[in-house]
N, CA, C and O atoms as a printed pandas DataFrame, in Angstrom:
     atom_number atom_name residue_name chain_id  residue_number  x_coord  y_coord  z_coord
0              1         N          MET        A               1  -12.087   -9.782  -27.302
1              2        CA          MET        A               1  -13.246  -10.306  -26.919
2              3         C          MET        A               1  -12.932  -11.567  -26.019
3              4         O          MET        A               1  -13.677  -11.855  -25.083
4              5         N          GLU        A               2  -11.873  -12.269  -26.310
5              6        CA          GLU        A               2  -11.830  -13.590  -25.422
6              7         C          GLU        A               2  -11.670  -12.943  -24.022
7              8         O          GLU        A               2  -12.446  -13.477  -23.230
8              9         N          GLU        A               3  -10.975  -12.044  -23.501
9             10        CA          GLU        A               3  -10.639  -11.491  -22.299
10            11         C          GLU        A               3  -11.745  -11.175  -21.786
11            12         O          GLU        A               3  -12.068  -11.702  -20.722
12            13         N          ILE        A               4  -12.620  -10.204  -22.442
13            14        CA          ILE        A               4  -14.156  -10.055  -22.069
14            15         C          ILE        A               4  -14.757  -10.944  -21.590
15            16         O          ILE        A               4  -15.187  -10.878  -20.439
16            17         N          ILE        A               5  -14.913  -11.915  -22.316
17            18        CA          ILE        A               5  -15.689  -13.307  -21.956
18            19         C          ILE        A               5  -15.099  -13.802  -20.853
19            20         O          ILE        A               5  -15.919  -14.067  -19.974
20            21         N          LYS        A               6  -13.838  -14.052  -20.542
21            22        CA          LYS        A               6  -13.363  -14.614  -19.461
22            23         C          LYS        A               6  -13.630  -13.731  -18.089
23            24         O          LYS        A               6  -13.916  -14.237  -17.004
24            25         N          ASN        A               7  -13.494  -12.438  -18.320
25            26        CA          ASN        A               7  -13.859  -11.666  -17.183
26            27         C          ASN        A               7  -15.280  -11.356  -16.805
27            28         O          ASN        A               7  -15.520  -10.914  -15.681
28            29         N          LYS        A               8  -16.270  -11.571  -17.714
29            30        CA          LYS        A               8  -17.573  -11.728  -17.338
30            31         C          LYS        A               8  -17.989  -12.756  -16.658
31            32         O          LYS        A               8  -18.856  -12.749  -15.783
32            33         N          ILE        A               9  -17.147  -13.996  -17.198
33            34        CA          ILE        A               9  -17.500  -15.306  -16.236
34            35         C          ILE        A               9  -17.235  -15.166  -14.948
35            36         O          ILE        A               9  -18.042  -15.313  -14.030
36            37         N          TYR        A              10  -15.628  -14.761  -14.827
37            38        CA          TYR        A              10  -15.014  -14.732  -13.636
38            39         C          TYR        A              10  -15.624  -13.866  -12.586
39            40         O          TYR        A              10  -15.288  -13.978  -11.407
40            41         N          GLU        A              11  -16.650  -12.871  -13.054
41            42        CA          GLU        A              11  -17.516  -11.992  -12.105
42            43         C          GLU        A              11  -18.374  -12.724  -11.440
43            44         O          GLU        A              11  -18.524  -12.445  -10.250
44            45         N          LYS        A              12  -19.129  -13.804  -12.004
45            46        CA          LYS        A              12  -20.311  -14.556  -11.711
46            47         C          LYS        A              12  -19.641  -15.725  -10.923
47            48         O          LYS        A              12  -19.996  -16.010   -9.779
48            49         N          LEU        A              13  -18.599  -16.425  -11.628
49            50        CA          LEU        A              13  -18.206  -17.822  -11.125
50            51         C          LEU        A              13  -16.453  -17.397  -10.906
51            52         O          LEU        A              13  -15.603  -17.326  -11.794
52            53         N          ASP        A              14  -16.321  -17.212   -9.775
53            54        CA          ASP        A              14  -15.057  -16.790   -9.336
54            55         C          ASP        A              14  -14.075  -18.052   -9.296
55            56         O          ASP        A              14  -12.889  -17.972   -9.619
56            57         N          ASP        A              15  -14.600  -19.038   -8.933
57            58        CA          ASP        A              15  -13.652  -20.248   -8.941
58            59         C          ASP        A              15  -13.430  -21.004  -10.342
59            60         O          ASP        A              15  -12.919  -22.122  -10.408
60            61         N          ALA        A              16  -13.804  -20.381  -11.288
61            62        CA          ALA        A              16  -13.942  -20.943  -12.860
62            63         C          ALA        A              16  -12.734  -21.185  -13.294
63            64         O          ALA        A              16  -11.859  -20.373  -12.993
64            65         N          ASP        A              17  -12.388  -22.363  -14.110
65            66        CA          ASP        A              17  -11.241  -22.442  -14.779
66            67         C          ASP        A              17  -11.948  -22.327  -16.310
67            68         O          ASP        A              17  -12.796  -23.145  -16.665
68            69         N          ILE        A              18  -11.574  -21.400  -17.031
69            70        CA          ILE        A              18  -12.046  -20.742  -18.029
70            71         C          ILE        A              18  -11.281  -20.830  -19.196
71            72         O          ILE        A              18  -10.257  -20.154  -19.100
72            73         N          LYS        A              19  -11.434  -21.584  -20.571
73            74        CA          LYS        A              19  -10.679  -21.539  -21.636
74            75         C          LYS        A              19  -11.491  -20.896  -23.020
75            76         O          LYS        A              19  -12.402  -21.602  -23.452
76            77         N          VAL        A              20  -11.274  -19.884  -23.580
77            78        CA          VAL        A              20  -11.829  -19.479  -24.694
78            79         C          VAL        A              20  -11.081  -19.677  -25.928
79            80         O          VAL        A              20   -9.895  -19.353  -25.990
80            81         N          GLU        A              21  -11.768  -20.243  -27.015
81            82        CA          GLU        A              21  -11.018  -20.166  -28.273
82            83         C          GLU        A              21  -12.008  -19.580  -29.234
83            84         O          GLU        A              21  -13.217  -19.699  -29.034
84            85         N          GLY        A              22  -11.547  -18.983  -30.219
85            86        CA          GLY        A              22  -12.238  -18.345  -31.400
86            87         C          GLY        A              22  -11.845  -17.003  -31.716
87            88         O          GLY        A              22  -10.885  -16.439  -31.192
88            89         N          SER        A              23  -12.602  -16.499  -32.583
89            90        CA          SER        A              23  -12.533  -15.016  -33.271
90            91         C          SER        A              23  -13.873  -14.835  -34.145
91            92         O          SER        A              23  -14.720  -15.696  -34.380
92            93         N          ASP        A              24  -13.848  -13.600  -34.531
93            94        CA          ASP        A              24  -15.002  -13.204  -35.456
94            95         C          ASP        A              24  -16.158  -13.344  -34.981
95            96         O          ASP        A              24  -17.027  -13.338  -35.852
96            97         N          SER        A              25  -16.638  -13.509  -33.606
97            98        CA          SER        A              25  -17.935  -13.547  -33.149
98            99         C          SER        A              25  -18.330  -14.986  -32.976
99           100         O          SER        A              25  -19.499  -15.206  -32.660
100          101         N          LYS        A              26  -17.433  -16.082  -33.158
101          102        CA          LYS        A              26  -17.530  -17.095  -32.920
102          103         C          LYS        A              26  -16.478  -17.764  -32.090
103          104         O          LYS        A              26  -15.273  -17.836  -32.328
104          105         N          TYR        A              27  -17.252  -18.311  -30.920
105          106        CA          TYR        A              27  -16.295  -18.801  -29.736
106          107         C          TYR        A              27  -16.580  -19.985  -29.303
107          108         O          TYR        A              27  -17.716  -20.417  -29.497
108          109         N          THR        A              28  -15.729  -20.673  -28.703
109          110        CA          THR        A              28  -15.951  -22.025  -27.955
110          111         C          THR        A              28  -15.465  -21.456  -26.589
111          112         O          THR        A              28  -14.515  -20.675  -26.535
112          113         N          VAL        A              29  -16.113  -21.850  -25.542
113          114        CA          VAL        A              29  -15.973  -21.531  -24.080
114          115         C          VAL        A              29  -15.770  -22.700  -23.187
115          116         O          VAL        A              29  -16.779  -23.384  -23.017
116          117         N          TYR        A              30  -14.906  -23.002  -22.701
117          118        CA          TYR        A              30  -14.696  -24.257  -21.831
118          119         C          TYR        A              30  -14.819  -23.619  -20.166
119          120         O          TYR        A              30  -14.084  -22.689  -19.836
120          121         N          VAL        A              31  -15.605  -24.094  -19.391
121          122        CA          VAL        A              31  -16.033  -23.781  -18.088
122          123         C          VAL        A              31  -16.105  -24.919  -17.109
123          124         O          VAL        A              31  -16.927  -25.829  -17.212
124          125         N          ASN        A              32  -15.260  -24.832  -16.209
125          126        CA          ASN        A              32  -15.457  -25.769  -14.940
126          127         C          ASN        A              32  -15.510  -24.979  -13.543
127          128         O          ASN        A              32  -14.645  -24.217  -13.112
128          129         N          SER        A              33  -16.560  -25.287  -13.017
129          130        CA          SER        A              33  -16.783  -24.566  -11.653
130          131         C          SER        A              33  -17.707  -25.358  -10.887
131          132         O          SER        A              33  -18.527  -26.144  -11.362
132          133         N          GLN        A              34  -17.510  -25.083   -9.597
133          134        CA          GLN        A              34  -18.115  -25.883   -8.563
134          135         C          GLN        A              34  -19.660  -25.404   -8.476
135          136         O          GLN        A              34  -20.550  -26.013   -7.883
136          137         N          GLU        A              35  -19.778  -24.355   -9.091
137          138        CA          GLU        A              35  -21.252  -23.692   -9.066
138          139         C          GLU        A              35  -22.078  -24.879  -10.116
139          140         O          GLU        A              35  -23.294  -24.974   -9.948
140          141         N          PHE        A              36  -21.559  -25.581  -10.959
141          142        CA          PHE        A              36  -22.189  -26.534  -11.774
142          143         C          PHE        A              36  -22.390  -27.914  -10.928
143          144         O          PHE        A              36  -23.013  -28.855  -11.420
144          145         N          GLU        A              37  -21.945  -27.959   -9.908
145          146        CA          GLU        A              37  -22.131  -29.338   -8.963
146          147         C          GLU        A              37  -23.677  -29.540   -9.041
147          148         O          GLU        A              37  -24.457  -28.634   -8.750
148          149         N          GLY        A              38  -24.093  -30.832   -9.468
149          150        CA          GLY        A              38  -25.531  -31.103   -9.385
150          151         C          GLY        A              38  -26.717  -30.592  -10.289
151          152         O          GLY        A              38  -27.925  -30.821  -10.229
152          153         N          LYS        A              39  -25.756  -29.610  -11.380
153          154        CA          LYS        A              39  -26.888  -29.148  -12.304
154          155         C          LYS        A              39  -26.688  -29.825  -13.652
155          156         O          LYS        A              39  -25.610  -30.301  -14.007
156          157         N          SER        A              40  -27.862  -29.835  -14.417
157          158        CA          SER        A              40  -27.769  -30.634  -15.466
158          159         C          SER        A              40  -26.775  -29.579  -16.613
159          160         O          SER        A              40  -26.473  -28.394  -16.463
160          161         N          ILE        A              41  -26.475  -30.396  -17.614
161          162        CA          ILE        A              41  -25.712  -29.697  -18.746
162          163         C          ILE        A              41  -26.533  -28.531  -19.146
163          164         O          ILE        A              41  -25.920  -27.470  -19.267
164          165         N          ILE        A              42  -27.980  -28.532  -19.404
165          166        CA          ILE        A              42  -28.635  -27.478  -19.788
166          167         C          ILE        A              42  -28.863  -26.319  -18.752
167          168         O          ILE        A              42  -29.237  -25.228  -19.182
168          169         N          ASP        A              43  -28.697  -26.467  -17.676
169          170        CA          ASP        A              43  -28.809  -25.555  -16.684
170          171         C          ASP        A              43  -27.261  -24.814  -16.667
171          172         O          ASP        A              43  -27.059  -23.604  -16.766
172          173         N          GLN        A              44  -26.433  -25.673  -16.544
173          174        CA          GLN        A              44  -24.809  -25.082  -16.860
174          175         C          GLN        A              44  -24.697  -24.156  -17.923
175          176         O          GLN        A              44  -24.073  -23.100  -17.816
176          177         N          HIS        A              45  -25.348  -24.563  -19.052
177          178        CA          HIS        A              45  -25.254  -23.705  -20.223
178          179         C          HIS        A              45  -26.094  -22.378  -19.761
179          180         O          HIS        A              45  -25.646  -21.232  -19.797
180          181         N          LYS        A              46  -27.366  -22.749  -19.329
181          182        CA          LYS        A              46  -28.073  -21.349  -18.808
182          183         C          LYS        A              46  -27.449  -20.295  -18.084
183          184         O          LYS        A              46  -27.849  -19.132  -18.037
184          185         N          ILE        A              47  -26.441  -20.769  -17.520
185          186        CA          ILE        A              47  -25.853  -19.730  -16.458
186          187         C          ILE        A              47  -24.861  -19.027  -17.220
187          188         O          ILE        A              47  -24.711  -17.831  -16.970
188          189         N          ILE        A              48  -24.115  -19.601  -18.161
189          190        CA          ILE        A              48  -23.010  -19.197  -19.128
190          191         C          ILE        A              48  -23.829  -18.161  -20.015
191          192         O          ILE        A              48  -23.295  -17.059  -20.134
192          193         N          TYR        A              49  -25.093  -18.361  -20.678
193          194        CA          TYR        A              49  -25.767  -17.802  -21.502
194          195         C          TYR        A              49  -26.261  -16.573  -20.917
195          196         O          TYR        A              49  -26.253  -15.558  -21.614
196          197         N          SER        A              50  -26.718  -16.530  -19.650
197          198        CA          SER        A              50  -27.117  -15.548  -18.909
198          199         C          SER        A              50  -25.954  -14.330  -18.656
199          200         O          SER        A              50  -26.147  -13.114  -18.700
200          201         N          ILE        A              51  -24.891  -14.935  -18.422
201          202        CA          ILE        A              51  -23.699  -14.094  -18.297
202          203         C          ILE        A              51  -23.348  -13.201  -19.317
203          204         O          ILE        A              51  -23.146  -11.994  -19.183
204          205         N          LEU        A              52  -23.277  -13.988  -20.538
205          206        CA          LEU        A              52  -22.993  -13.504  -21.752
206          207         C          LEU        A              52  -24.065  -12.828  -22.611
207          208         O          LEU        A              52  -23.758  -12.300  -23.680
208          209         N          ASP        A              53  -25.199  -12.840  -22.196
209          210        CA          ASP        A              53  -26.488  -12.288  -22.742
210          211         C          ASP        A              53  -26.539  -11.128  -23.556
211          212         O          ASP        A              53  -27.210  -11.062  -24.585
212          213         N          GLU        A              54  -25.586   -9.888  -22.946
213          214        CA          GLU        A              54  -25.573   -8.947  -23.536
214          215         C          GLU        A              54  -24.747   -8.634  -25.010
215          216         O          GLU        A              54  -24.973   -7.782  -25.869
216          217         N          TYR        A              55  -23.622   -9.766  -24.918
217          218        CA          TYR        A              55  -22.856   -9.742  -25.837
218          219         C          TYR        A              55  -23.440  -10.637  -27.117
219          220         O          TYR        A              55  -23.237  -10.541  -28.327
220          221         N          ILE        A              56  -24.173  -11.461  -26.399
221          222        CA          ILE        A              56  -24.970  -12.340  -27.689
222          223         C          ILE        A              56  -26.193  -11.441  -28.473
223          224         O          ILE        A              56  -26.443  -11.536  -29.675
224          225         N          LYS        A              57  -26.895  -10.549  -27.508
225          226        CA          LYS        A              57  -27.897   -9.827  -28.167
226          227         C          LYS        A              57  -27.206   -8.483  -29.024
227          228         O          LYS        A              57  -27.911   -7.823  -29.787
228          229         N          SER        A              58  -26.084   -8.236  -28.856
229          230        CA          SER        A              58  -25.356   -7.079  -29.702
230          231         C          SER        A              58  -24.861   -7.779  -30.875
231          232         O          SER        A              58  -24.760   -7.130  -31.917
232          233         N          GLY        A              59  -24.572   -8.875  -30.862
233          234        CA          GLY        A              59  -24.087   -9.558  -32.132
234          235         C          GLY        A              59  -22.584   -9.591  -31.799
235          236         O          GLY        A              59  -22.020  -10.139  -32.747
236          237         N          GLU        A              60  -22.009   -9.359  -31.183
237          238        CA          GLU        A              60  -20.321   -9.287  -30.483
238          239         C          GLU        A              60  -20.155  -10.954  -30.511
239          240         O          GLU        A              60  -19.286  -11.541  -31.155
240          241         N          ILE        A              61  -21.078  -11.528  -29.755
241          242        CA          ILE        A              61  -21.104  -13.067  -30.215
242          243         C          ILE        A              61  -22.100  -13.522  -30.744
243          244         O          ILE        A              61  -23.248  -13.458  -30.304
244          245         N          HIS        A              62  -21.662  -14.125  -31.946
245          246        CA          HIS        A              62  -22.684  -14.595  -32.849
246          247         C          HIS        A              62  -22.996  -16.133  -32.696
247          248         O          HIS        A              62  -24.157  -16.535  -32.610
248          249         N          ALA        A              63  -21.951  -16.937  -32.668
249          250        CA          ALA        A              63  -22.096  -18.424  -32.287
250          251         C          ALA        A              63  -21.029  -18.900  -31.053
251          252         O          ALA        A              63  -19.824  -18.652  -31.017
252          253         N          LEU        A              64  -21.733  -19.571  -30.165
253          254        CA          LEU        A              64  -21.351  -19.974  -28.875
254          255         C          LEU        A              64  -21.516  -21.492  -28.755
255          256         O          LEU        A              64  -22.567  -22.129  -28.820
256          257         N          THR        A              65  -20.128  -21.995  -28.546
257          258        CA          THR        A              65  -19.980  -23.473  -28.412
258          259         C          THR        A              65  -19.696  -23.578  -26.776
259          260         O          THR        A              65  -18.668  -23.106  -26.291
260          261         N          LEU        A              66  -20.698  -24.238  -25.982
261          262        CA          LEU        A              66  -20.213  -24.269  -24.420
262          263         C          LEU        A              66  -19.808  -25.957  -24.200
263          264         O          LEU        A              66  -20.470  -26.906  -24.621
264          265         N          LYS        A              67  -18.508  -26.021  -23.406
265          266        CA          LYS        A              67  -18.262  -26.961  -22.829
266          267         C          LYS        A              67  -18.188  -26.742  -21.306
267          268         O          LYS        A              67  -17.309  -26.002  -20.862
268          269         N          THR        A              68  -18.900  -27.233  -20.638
269          270        CA          THR        A              68  -19.008  -26.893  -19.127
270          271         C          THR        A              68  -19.015  -28.449  -18.175
271          272         O          THR        A              68  -19.420  -29.550  -18.546
272          273         N          ALA        A              69  -18.501  -28.108  -17.044
273          274        CA          ALA        A              69  -18.674  -29.023  -16.316
274          275         C          ALA        A              69  -18.235  -28.962  -14.819
275          276         O          ALA        A              69  -17.349  -28.134  -14.611
276          277         N          PRO        A              70  -18.645  -29.626  -13.794
277          278        CA          PRO        A              70  -18.435  -29.117  -12.502
278          279         C          PRO        A              70  -16.851  -29.508  -12.316
279          280         O          PRO        A              70  -16.281  -30.422  -12.911
280          281         N          LYS        A              71  -16.248  -28.581  -11.327
281          282        CA          LYS        A              71  -14.684  -28.697  -11.231
282          283         C          LYS        A              71  -14.483  -29.697  -10.413
283          284         O          LYS        A              71  -15.175  -29.811   -9.401
284          285         N          LYS        A              72  -13.549  -30.537  -10.709
285          286        CA          LYS        A              72  -13.111  -31.588  -10.102
286          287         C          LYS        A              72  -12.280  -31.313   -8.907
287          288         O          LYS        A              72  -11.811  -32.246   -8.254
């Protein structure tokens, strides 16, 4: 599932630096992307939640912790 999460995020944020940790439907995802420049943390998280929505709704991702920031 970690690779699926990374690939889905890369599809929308191709410049992103991504790290995924976790298992058993509980993941922590770290994402740095230029797309986040000027956006609030809430808006950054909304982007990631929208990308992973199908996996959250299906239960494949049950708990998701996000750490996001603009790419430096």
